Short mmCIF file of C-alpha atoms in Angstrom, two decimals:
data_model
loop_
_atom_site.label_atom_id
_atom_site.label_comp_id
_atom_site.label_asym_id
_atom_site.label_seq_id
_atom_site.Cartn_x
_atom_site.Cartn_y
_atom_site.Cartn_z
CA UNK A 113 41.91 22.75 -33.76
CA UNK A 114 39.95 24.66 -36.30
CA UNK A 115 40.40 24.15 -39.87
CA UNK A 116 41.55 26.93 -42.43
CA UNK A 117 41.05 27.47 -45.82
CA UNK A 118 44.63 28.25 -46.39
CA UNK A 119 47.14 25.99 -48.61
CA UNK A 120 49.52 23.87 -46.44
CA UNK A 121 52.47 25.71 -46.21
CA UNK A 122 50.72 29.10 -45.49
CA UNK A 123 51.61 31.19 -42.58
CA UNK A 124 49.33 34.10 -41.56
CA UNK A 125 49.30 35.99 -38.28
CA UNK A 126 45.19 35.19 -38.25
CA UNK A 127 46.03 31.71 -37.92
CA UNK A 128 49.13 31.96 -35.98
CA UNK A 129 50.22 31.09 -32.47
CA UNK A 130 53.52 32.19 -30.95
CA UNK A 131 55.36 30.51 -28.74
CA UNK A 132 58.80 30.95 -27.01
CA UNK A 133 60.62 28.18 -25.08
CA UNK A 134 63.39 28.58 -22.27
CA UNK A 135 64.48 32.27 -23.20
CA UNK A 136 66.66 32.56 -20.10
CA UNK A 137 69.98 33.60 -19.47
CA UNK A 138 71.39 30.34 -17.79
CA UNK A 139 70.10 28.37 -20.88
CA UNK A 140 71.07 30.75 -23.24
CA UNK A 141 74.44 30.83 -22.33
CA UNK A 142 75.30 27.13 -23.04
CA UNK A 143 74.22 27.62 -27.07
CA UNK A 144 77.66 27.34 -28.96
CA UNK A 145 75.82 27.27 -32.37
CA UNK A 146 74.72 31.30 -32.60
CA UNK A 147 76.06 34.35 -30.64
CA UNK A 148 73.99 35.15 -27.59
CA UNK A 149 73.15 38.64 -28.95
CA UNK A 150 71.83 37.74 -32.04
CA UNK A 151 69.96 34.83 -30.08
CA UNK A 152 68.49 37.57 -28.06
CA UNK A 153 67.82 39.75 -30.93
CA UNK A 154 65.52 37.85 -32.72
CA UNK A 155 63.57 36.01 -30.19
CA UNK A 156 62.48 39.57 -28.41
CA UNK A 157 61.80 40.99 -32.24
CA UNK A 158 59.71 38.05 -32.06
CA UNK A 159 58.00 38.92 -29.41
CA UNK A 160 57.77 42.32 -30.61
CA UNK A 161 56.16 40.87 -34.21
CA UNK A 162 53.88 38.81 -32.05
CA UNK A 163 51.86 42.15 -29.93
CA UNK A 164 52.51 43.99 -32.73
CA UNK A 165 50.15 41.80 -35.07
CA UNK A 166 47.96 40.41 -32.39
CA UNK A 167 48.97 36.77 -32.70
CA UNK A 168 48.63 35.19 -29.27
CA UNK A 169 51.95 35.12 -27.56
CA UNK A 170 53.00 31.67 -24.91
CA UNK A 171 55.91 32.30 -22.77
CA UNK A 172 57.26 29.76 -21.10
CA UNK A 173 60.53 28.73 -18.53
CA UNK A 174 61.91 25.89 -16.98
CA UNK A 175 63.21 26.02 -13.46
CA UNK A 176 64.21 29.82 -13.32
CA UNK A 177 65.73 29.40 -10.19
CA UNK A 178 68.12 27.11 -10.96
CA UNK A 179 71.24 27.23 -14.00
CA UNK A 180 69.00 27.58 -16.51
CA UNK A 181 68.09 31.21 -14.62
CA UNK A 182 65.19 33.97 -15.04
CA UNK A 183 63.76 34.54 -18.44
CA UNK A 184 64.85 37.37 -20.19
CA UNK A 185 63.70 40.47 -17.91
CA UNK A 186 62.88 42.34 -21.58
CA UNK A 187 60.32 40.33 -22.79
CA UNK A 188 58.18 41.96 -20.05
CA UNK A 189 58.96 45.76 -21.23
CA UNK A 190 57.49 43.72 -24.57
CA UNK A 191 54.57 41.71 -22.77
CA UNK A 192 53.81 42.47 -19.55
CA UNK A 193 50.86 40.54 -19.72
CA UNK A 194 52.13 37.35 -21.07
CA UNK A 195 55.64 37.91 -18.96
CA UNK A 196 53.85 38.31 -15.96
CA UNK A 197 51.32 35.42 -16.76
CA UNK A 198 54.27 32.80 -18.28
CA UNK A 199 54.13 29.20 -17.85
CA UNK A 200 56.86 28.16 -15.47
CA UNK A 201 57.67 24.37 -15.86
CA UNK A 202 59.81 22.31 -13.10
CA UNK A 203 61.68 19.93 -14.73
CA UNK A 204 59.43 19.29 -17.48
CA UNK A 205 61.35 18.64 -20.77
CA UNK A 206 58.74 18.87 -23.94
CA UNK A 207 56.85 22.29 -22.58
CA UNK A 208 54.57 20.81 -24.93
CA UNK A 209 54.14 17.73 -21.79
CA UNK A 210 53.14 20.35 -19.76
CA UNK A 211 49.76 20.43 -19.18
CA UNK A 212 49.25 24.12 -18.39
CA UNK A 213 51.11 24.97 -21.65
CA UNK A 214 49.23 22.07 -23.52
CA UNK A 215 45.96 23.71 -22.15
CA UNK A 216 47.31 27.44 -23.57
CA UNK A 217 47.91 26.28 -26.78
CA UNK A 218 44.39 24.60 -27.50
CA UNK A 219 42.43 27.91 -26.14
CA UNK A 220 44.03 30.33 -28.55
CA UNK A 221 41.88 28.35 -31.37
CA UNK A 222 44.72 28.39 -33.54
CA UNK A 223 46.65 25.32 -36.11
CA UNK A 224 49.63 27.52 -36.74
CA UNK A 225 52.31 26.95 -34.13
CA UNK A 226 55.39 29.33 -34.70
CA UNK A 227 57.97 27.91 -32.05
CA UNK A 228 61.52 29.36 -31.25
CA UNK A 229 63.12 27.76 -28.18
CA UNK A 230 66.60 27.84 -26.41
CA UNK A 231 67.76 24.95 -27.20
CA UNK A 232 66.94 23.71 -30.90
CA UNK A 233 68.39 20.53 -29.81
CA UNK A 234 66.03 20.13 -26.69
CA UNK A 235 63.54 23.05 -25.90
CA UNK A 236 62.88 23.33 -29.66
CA UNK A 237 62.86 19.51 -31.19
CA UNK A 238 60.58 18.11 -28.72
CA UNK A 239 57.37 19.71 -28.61
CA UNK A 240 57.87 20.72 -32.23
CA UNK A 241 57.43 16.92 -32.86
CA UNK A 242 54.50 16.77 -30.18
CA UNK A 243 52.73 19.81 -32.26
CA UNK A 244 53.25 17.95 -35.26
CA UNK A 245 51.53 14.85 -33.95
CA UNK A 246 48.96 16.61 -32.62
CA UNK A 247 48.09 17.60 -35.89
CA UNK A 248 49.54 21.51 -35.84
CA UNK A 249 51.10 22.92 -38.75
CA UNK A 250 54.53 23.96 -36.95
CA UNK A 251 56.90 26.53 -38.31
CA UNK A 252 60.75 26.57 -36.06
CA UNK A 253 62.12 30.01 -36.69
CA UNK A 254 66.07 28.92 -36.46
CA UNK A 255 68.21 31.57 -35.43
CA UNK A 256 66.06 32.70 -32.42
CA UNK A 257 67.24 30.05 -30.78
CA UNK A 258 70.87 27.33 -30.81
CA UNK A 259 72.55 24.31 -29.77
CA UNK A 260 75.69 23.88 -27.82
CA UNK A 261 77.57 22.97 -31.30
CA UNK A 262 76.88 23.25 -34.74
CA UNK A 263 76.39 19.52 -35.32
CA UNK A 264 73.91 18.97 -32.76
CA UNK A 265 71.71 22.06 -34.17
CA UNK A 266 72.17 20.69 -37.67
CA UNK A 267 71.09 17.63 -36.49
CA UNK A 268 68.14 18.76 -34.48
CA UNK A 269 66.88 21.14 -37.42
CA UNK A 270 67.04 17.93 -39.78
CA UNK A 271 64.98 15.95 -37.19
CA UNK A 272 62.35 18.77 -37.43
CA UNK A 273 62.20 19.42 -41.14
CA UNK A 274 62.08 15.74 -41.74
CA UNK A 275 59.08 15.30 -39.47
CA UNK A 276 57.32 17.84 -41.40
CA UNK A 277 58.54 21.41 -39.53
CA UNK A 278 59.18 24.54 -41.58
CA UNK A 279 62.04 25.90 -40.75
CA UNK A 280 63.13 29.95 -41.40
CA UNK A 281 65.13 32.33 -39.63
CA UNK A 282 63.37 35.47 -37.65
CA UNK A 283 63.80 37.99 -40.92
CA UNK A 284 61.84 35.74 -43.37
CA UNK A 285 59.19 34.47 -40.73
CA UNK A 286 58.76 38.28 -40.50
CA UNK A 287 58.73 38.97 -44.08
CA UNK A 288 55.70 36.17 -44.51
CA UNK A 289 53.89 37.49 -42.42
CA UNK A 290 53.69 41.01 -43.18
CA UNK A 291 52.72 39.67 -46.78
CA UNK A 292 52.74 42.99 -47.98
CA UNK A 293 54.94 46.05 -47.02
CA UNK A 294 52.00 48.29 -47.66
CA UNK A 295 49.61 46.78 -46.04
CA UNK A 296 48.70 47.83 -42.04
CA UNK A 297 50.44 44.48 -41.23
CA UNK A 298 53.53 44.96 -43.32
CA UNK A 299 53.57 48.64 -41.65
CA UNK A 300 53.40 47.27 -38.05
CA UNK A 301 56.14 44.62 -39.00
CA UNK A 302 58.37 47.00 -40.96
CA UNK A 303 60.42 48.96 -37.69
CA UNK A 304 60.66 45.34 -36.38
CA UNK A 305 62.46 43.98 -39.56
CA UNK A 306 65.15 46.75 -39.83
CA UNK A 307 65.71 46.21 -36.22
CA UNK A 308 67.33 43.06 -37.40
CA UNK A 309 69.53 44.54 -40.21
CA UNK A 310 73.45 44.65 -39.13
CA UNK A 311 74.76 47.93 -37.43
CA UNK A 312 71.38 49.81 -37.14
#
């Protein structure tokens, strides 16, 4: 992984990889913890930020033809590339075990792993600890992703944050990384952001 100049808690889309875990409709259905379409909301706004900004974007799904069921179908009116070209695991827990995804990661030549995964309390907590390990600075953006109750969310966020994870919802990961409202960046992110506001 290349070293940057920035402080340690920095986030910039330069240095920035996206990745989301186990967005499908099977999976998605068993989180108790946050409403499906708010769920849904933020991880394809995500996506959205992600082309948007030119930070490499990972898709990736785990058995889509079983419960867990086919990614969501709009991620590829969003990335038709990286929908058509996502890593589909079979069985493999921590998509961070998986060598294809493993292999992904490492070639985008980037330290700054921004992970959202359905669920925090499995698709999320695992390879957010195996990034940290590895030595990646790891940022879990919350609410784009749940648990099948509130405790075990709560209890997988505090496993993450304690190992060293930053945790934010979609709205402020957003916010970072536009930096500046004015800016090209900020002006690219800005549609994306209001997108999220209630009743627009």
């Amino acid at each position: 992984m290349p070293a940057t100049d920035q402080p340690a808690g920095t986030l910039t889309a330069d240095a920035a990889v996206m990745l989301l875990i186990d967005h499908q409709r099977g999976t998605m259905s068993w989180v108790g913890s946050t409403p499906f379409a708010e769920m849904k909301r933020n991880a394809l706004a995500l996506a959205r930020a992600a082309k948007a900004v030119d930070i490499p974007l990972l898709l990736t799904s785990s058995m889509e033809e079983a419960a867990q069921g086919p990614l969501l179908a709009e991620f590829e009116d969003i990335a038709a590339k990286e929908f058509a070209t996502r890593i589909r695991r079979q069985g493999v827990v921590n998509a961070l075990d998986d060598d294809n995804l493993s292999a992904a990661v490492r070639a985008t030549g980037r330290d700054h792993l921004i992970i959202a995964g359905v669920t925090n309390d499995v698709c999320t907590v695992f390879p957010a600890l195996t990034a940290l390990e590895q030595g990646y600075r790891v940022h879990v953006v919350a609410d784009a992703g749940g648990s099948p109750t509130r405790l075990a969310d709560d209890i997988s966020l505090r496993r993450m944050e304690q190992a060293g994870a930053v945790l934010a919802s979609t709205n402020q990961l957003l916010a970072e990384l536009a930096g500046d409202w004015t800016s090209e960046r900020g002006a690219k992110l800005t549609p994306i952001v209001m997108s999220l506001v209630p009743g627009r």
